[in-house]
C-alpha cells in the first residue's frame, strides 16, 4: 500500500521522531510505514488521518 | 516512545526474561550436579529434574505478557515474526536431526536443547528483521 506520510510530514517540517511522538508509536514504526514495508492497522491509520486532518484515502492508496 | 532502551513494555520484558534465563541456567547446572552426586527417591528425582522447566515456562509467559502490554503494534508484529522464525528454525533443525538419528545413527540430541535452539533462532531472526525494516 502506498502512502503520502513522508510528504505530509515534510510539509509540516516534522522529523520521524516528531511524528512518532504525536502518534505515540516508535520511530521505527513511522519509518516502516513511510517506506511501505509495514501497513498500519485500521486504528493507527485513523489516528494518522485525524492528526493530518484528512480522510484515510487521502493518505493511503491501494496499489 | 521508543528510544535506545525501547518502550516501557520492552523494559519490563528485559527485567522479567533475563533473571529467568539466569535462573534457568543456574538450576540446570545445580540439578545436574545434585542428581549426579546424590541418590534421590524416584518422585523427588523427577521433581528435581523438572525444576529448570519452571523459569523456562516463565520466559514464555514473559514473551506473552510483552505481546499483551506492548502498545506499539509494529514492535508487536516484529516480535511475532521473530517468534515464527524461531519456531521454524526449531522445527526444521529438530526434525532434520531426528531423521539423522533414526535413519543414519547420528548421536542423540537431548530434548533440553529445543528451547535454547528456539531462543537462538528467535534472537537471530529479531536482528535480521530489525535490519530489514530499517
Short mmCIF file of C-alpha atoms in Angstrom, two decimals:
data_model
loop_
_atom_site.label_atom_id
_atom_site.label_comp_id
_atom_site.label_asym_id
_atom_site.label_seq_id
_atom_site.Cartn_x
_atom_site.Cartn_y
_atom_site.Cartn_z
CA UNK A 1 0.00 0.00 0.00
CA UNK A 2 1.35 3.42 -0.99
CA UNK A 3 1.09 6.41 1.33
CA UNK A 4 1.87 10.14 1.45
CA UNK A 5 3.11 10.14 5.01
CA UNK A 6 6.64 11.32 4.19
CA UNK A 7 5.33 14.24 2.09
CA UNK A 8 2.77 15.27 4.69
CA UNK A 9 5.39 15.08 7.41
CA UNK A 10 7.88 17.13 5.37
CA UNK A 11 5.21 19.79 4.68
CA UNK A 12 4.92 20.30 8.43
CA UNK A 13 8.70 20.17 8.90
CA UNK A 14 8.38 17.25 11.32
CA UNK A 15 11.08 14.64 11.80
CA UNK A 16 10.15 10.95 12.01
CA UNK A 17 10.68 11.21 15.76
CA UNK A 18 8.27 14.21 15.94
CA UNK A 19 5.57 12.30 14.10
CA UNK A 20 6.20 9.19 16.18
CA UNK A 21 5.76 11.20 19.39
CA UNK A 22 2.49 12.71 18.09
CA UNK A 23 1.17 9.25 17.20
CA UNK A 24 2.57 7.64 20.37
CA UNK A 25 4.41 4.98 18.38
CA UNK A 26 8.12 4.20 17.87
CA UNK A 27 10.21 6.00 15.25
CA UNK A 28 10.80 2.60 13.65
CA UNK A 29 7.04 2.32 13.10
CA UNK A 30 6.91 5.66 11.25
CA UNK A 31 9.91 4.68 9.12
CA UNK A 32 8.44 1.25 8.26
CA UNK A 33 5.09 2.82 7.27
CA UNK A 34 6.75 5.56 5.18
CA UNK A 35 8.89 3.08 3.29
CA UNK A 36 5.85 0.87 2.63
CA UNK A 37 7.34 -2.07 4.50
CA UNK A 38 4.55 -2.09 7.06
CA UNK A 39 0.85 -1.32 6.60
CA UNK A 40 -0.67 0.15 9.76
CA UNK A 41 -3.78 -1.29 11.39
CA UNK A 42 -7.09 0.49 10.85
CA UNK A 43 -7.00 2.18 14.30
CA UNK A 44 -3.49 3.55 13.63
CA UNK A 45 -4.48 4.63 10.10
CA UNK A 46 -7.44 6.54 11.61
CA UNK A 47 -5.09 8.12 14.16
CA UNK A 48 -2.76 9.26 11.36
CA UNK A 49 -5.70 10.62 9.36
CA UNK A 50 -7.00 12.54 12.37
CA UNK A 51 -3.55 14.02 13.04
CA UNK A 52 -3.27 15.37 9.50
CA UNK A 53 -6.96 16.32 9.34
CA UNK A 54 -7.55 14.26 6.20
CA UNK A 55 -9.59 11.20 5.22
CA UNK A 56 -7.65 7.92 5.27
CA UNK A 57 -7.89 7.51 1.49
CA UNK A 58 -6.15 10.86 1.00
CA UNK A 59 -3.09 9.47 2.82
CA UNK A 60 -3.14 5.77 1.94
CA UNK A 61 -3.74 4.45 -1.56
CA UNK A 62 -4.24 0.85 -2.58
CA UNK A 63 -1.60 -0.39 -5.05
CA UNK B 1 8.03 6.48 22.87
CA UNK B 2 10.90 4.28 21.87
CA UNK B 3 14.47 5.39 22.40
CA UNK B 4 17.61 3.32 22.57
CA UNK B 5 16.33 1.41 25.57
CA UNK B 6 12.94 0.67 23.91
CA UNK B 7 9.40 1.01 25.18
CA UNK B 8 8.32 0.50 28.79
CA UNK B 9 6.87 -2.89 27.81
CA UNK B 10 10.27 -3.85 26.34
CA UNK B 11 11.99 -2.77 29.56
CA UNK B 12 9.57 -4.92 31.57
CA UNK B 13 10.27 -7.87 29.24
CA UNK B 14 14.02 -7.49 29.82
CA UNK B 15 13.56 -7.27 33.61
CA UNK B 16 11.41 -10.40 33.54
CA UNK B 17 13.24 -12.54 30.98
CA UNK B 18 16.94 -12.03 31.85
CA UNK B 19 16.66 -13.06 35.54
CA UNK B 20 14.53 -16.05 34.50
CA UNK B 21 17.14 -17.05 31.92
CA UNK B 22 19.88 -16.77 34.56
CA UNK B 23 17.76 -18.85 36.96
CA UNK B 24 17.19 -21.47 34.23
CA UNK B 25 20.95 -21.85 33.67
CA UNK B 26 21.74 -21.95 37.41
CA UNK B 27 19.01 -24.54 38.08
CA UNK B 28 20.11 -26.64 35.11
CA UNK B 29 23.68 -26.93 36.42
CA UNK B 30 22.62 -27.23 40.08
CA UNK B 31 20.09 -30.01 39.42
CA UNK B 32 22.51 -31.81 37.10
CA UNK B 33 25.21 -31.68 39.77
CA UNK B 34 22.76 -32.76 42.51
CA UNK B 35 21.44 -35.74 40.58
CA UNK B 36 24.95 -36.89 39.66
CA UNK B 37 26.19 -36.81 43.25
CA UNK B 38 23.09 -37.64 45.32
CA UNK B 39 20.76 -40.59 45.21
CA UNK B 40 17.16 -39.41 45.42
CA UNK B 41 13.98 -41.49 45.54
CA UNK B 42 12.02 -41.61 42.27
CA UNK B 43 9.32 -38.95 42.88
CA UNK B 44 11.86 -36.50 44.33
CA UNK B 45 14.28 -37.19 41.48
CA UNK B 46 11.60 -36.36 38.90
CA UNK B 47 10.59 -33.20 40.78
CA UNK B 48 14.22 -32.02 40.92
CA UNK B 49 14.85 -32.87 37.26
CA UNK B 50 11.87 -30.86 36.06
CA UNK B 51 12.71 -27.80 38.19
CA UNK B 52 14.64 -25.90 35.42
CA UNK B 53 11.48 -26.06 33.27
CA UNK B 54 9.75 -23.62 35.66
CA UNK B 55 11.81 -20.50 34.71
CA UNK B 56 11.68 -21.64 31.08
CA UNK B 57 7.87 -21.51 31.20
CA UNK B 58 8.29 -18.12 32.90
CA UNK B 59 10.25 -16.84 29.89
CA UNK B 60 7.45 -17.93 27.56
CA UNK B 61 4.91 -16.21 29.84
CA UNK B 62 7.10 -13.05 29.81
CA UNK B 63 7.04 -13.07 25.99
CA UNK B 64 3.25 -13.45 26.07
CA UNK B 65 2.91 -10.60 28.58
CA UNK B 66 5.06 -8.38 26.35
CA UNK B 67 2.75 -9.04 23.40
CA UNK B 68 -0.22 -8.13 25.61
CA UNK B 69 1.40 -5.00 27.07
CA UNK B 70 3.26 -3.52 24.08
CA UNK B 71 1.23 -0.54 22.82
CA UNK B 72 3.25 -0.21 19.60
CA UNK B 73 1.66 -2.57 17.05
CA UNK B 74 4.70 -2.56 14.76
CA UNK B 75 7.01 -3.72 17.57
CA UNK B 76 4.48 -6.45 18.43
CA UNK B 77 4.49 -7.60 14.80
CA UNK B 78 8.30 -7.69 14.81
CA UNK B 79 8.38 -9.98 17.85
CA UNK B 80 5.67 -12.27 16.44
CA UNK B 81 7.63 -12.55 13.18
CA UNK B 82 10.82 -13.35 15.12
CA UNK B 83 8.97 -15.99 17.18
CA UNK B 84 7.62 -17.60 14.00
CA UNK B 85 11.14 -17.72 12.53
CA UNK B 86 12.40 -19.19 15.81
CA UNK B 87 9.68 -21.82 15.65
CA UNK B 88 10.50 -22.58 12.02
CA UNK B 89 14.21 -22.96 12.78
CA UNK B 90 13.45 -25.21 15.77
CA UNK B 91 11.03 -27.46 13.87
CA UNK B 92 13.38 -27.72 10.89
CA UNK B 93 16.54 -28.46 12.87
CA UNK B 94 14.98 -30.90 15.35
CA UNK B 95 13.04 -32.78 12.66
CA UNK B 96 16.11 -32.97 10.40
CA UNK B 97 18.26 -34.15 13.31
CA UNK B 98 15.58 -36.68 14.30
CA UNK B 99 15.77 -38.14 10.80
CA UNK B 100 19.56 -38.31 11.06
CA UNK B 101 19.23 -40.07 14.44
CA UNK B 102 16.62 -42.58 13.26
CA UNK B 103 17.93 -43.30 9.79
CA UNK B 104 21.66 -42.62 9.92
CA UNK B 105 22.60 -43.35 13.53
CA UNK B 106 23.59 -39.78 14.40
CA UNK B 107 24.20 -39.06 18.11
CA UNK B 108 21.09 -38.28 20.17
CA UNK B 109 20.18 -34.61 20.53
CA UNK B 110 18.97 -34.01 24.11
CA UNK B 111 15.47 -32.51 24.17
CA UNK B 112 16.73 -29.87 26.59
CA UNK B 113 18.32 -28.23 23.54
CA UNK B 114 14.94 -27.49 21.95
CA UNK B 115 14.26 -24.31 23.94
CA UNK B 116 17.81 -22.86 23.50
CA UNK B 117 17.52 -23.57 19.74
CA UNK B 118 14.18 -21.69 19.68
CA UNK B 119 15.70 -18.75 21.62
CA UNK B 120 18.76 -18.62 19.34
CA UNK B 121 16.59 -18.78 16.20
CA UNK B 122 14.28 -16.07 17.53
CA UNK B 123 17.20 -13.86 18.60
CA UNK B 124 18.89 -14.17 15.22
CA UNK B 125 15.62 -13.52 13.37
CA UNK B 126 14.97 -10.44 15.51
CA UNK B 127 18.26 -8.90 14.37
CA UNK B 128 17.59 -9.70 10.71
CA UNK B 129 14.00 -8.39 10.90
CA UNK B 130 15.11 -5.14 12.59
CA UNK B 131 17.74 -4.61 9.92
CA UNK B 132 15.24 -5.32 7.12
CA UNK B 133 12.74 -2.78 8.44
CA UNK B 134 15.44 -0.12 8.94
#
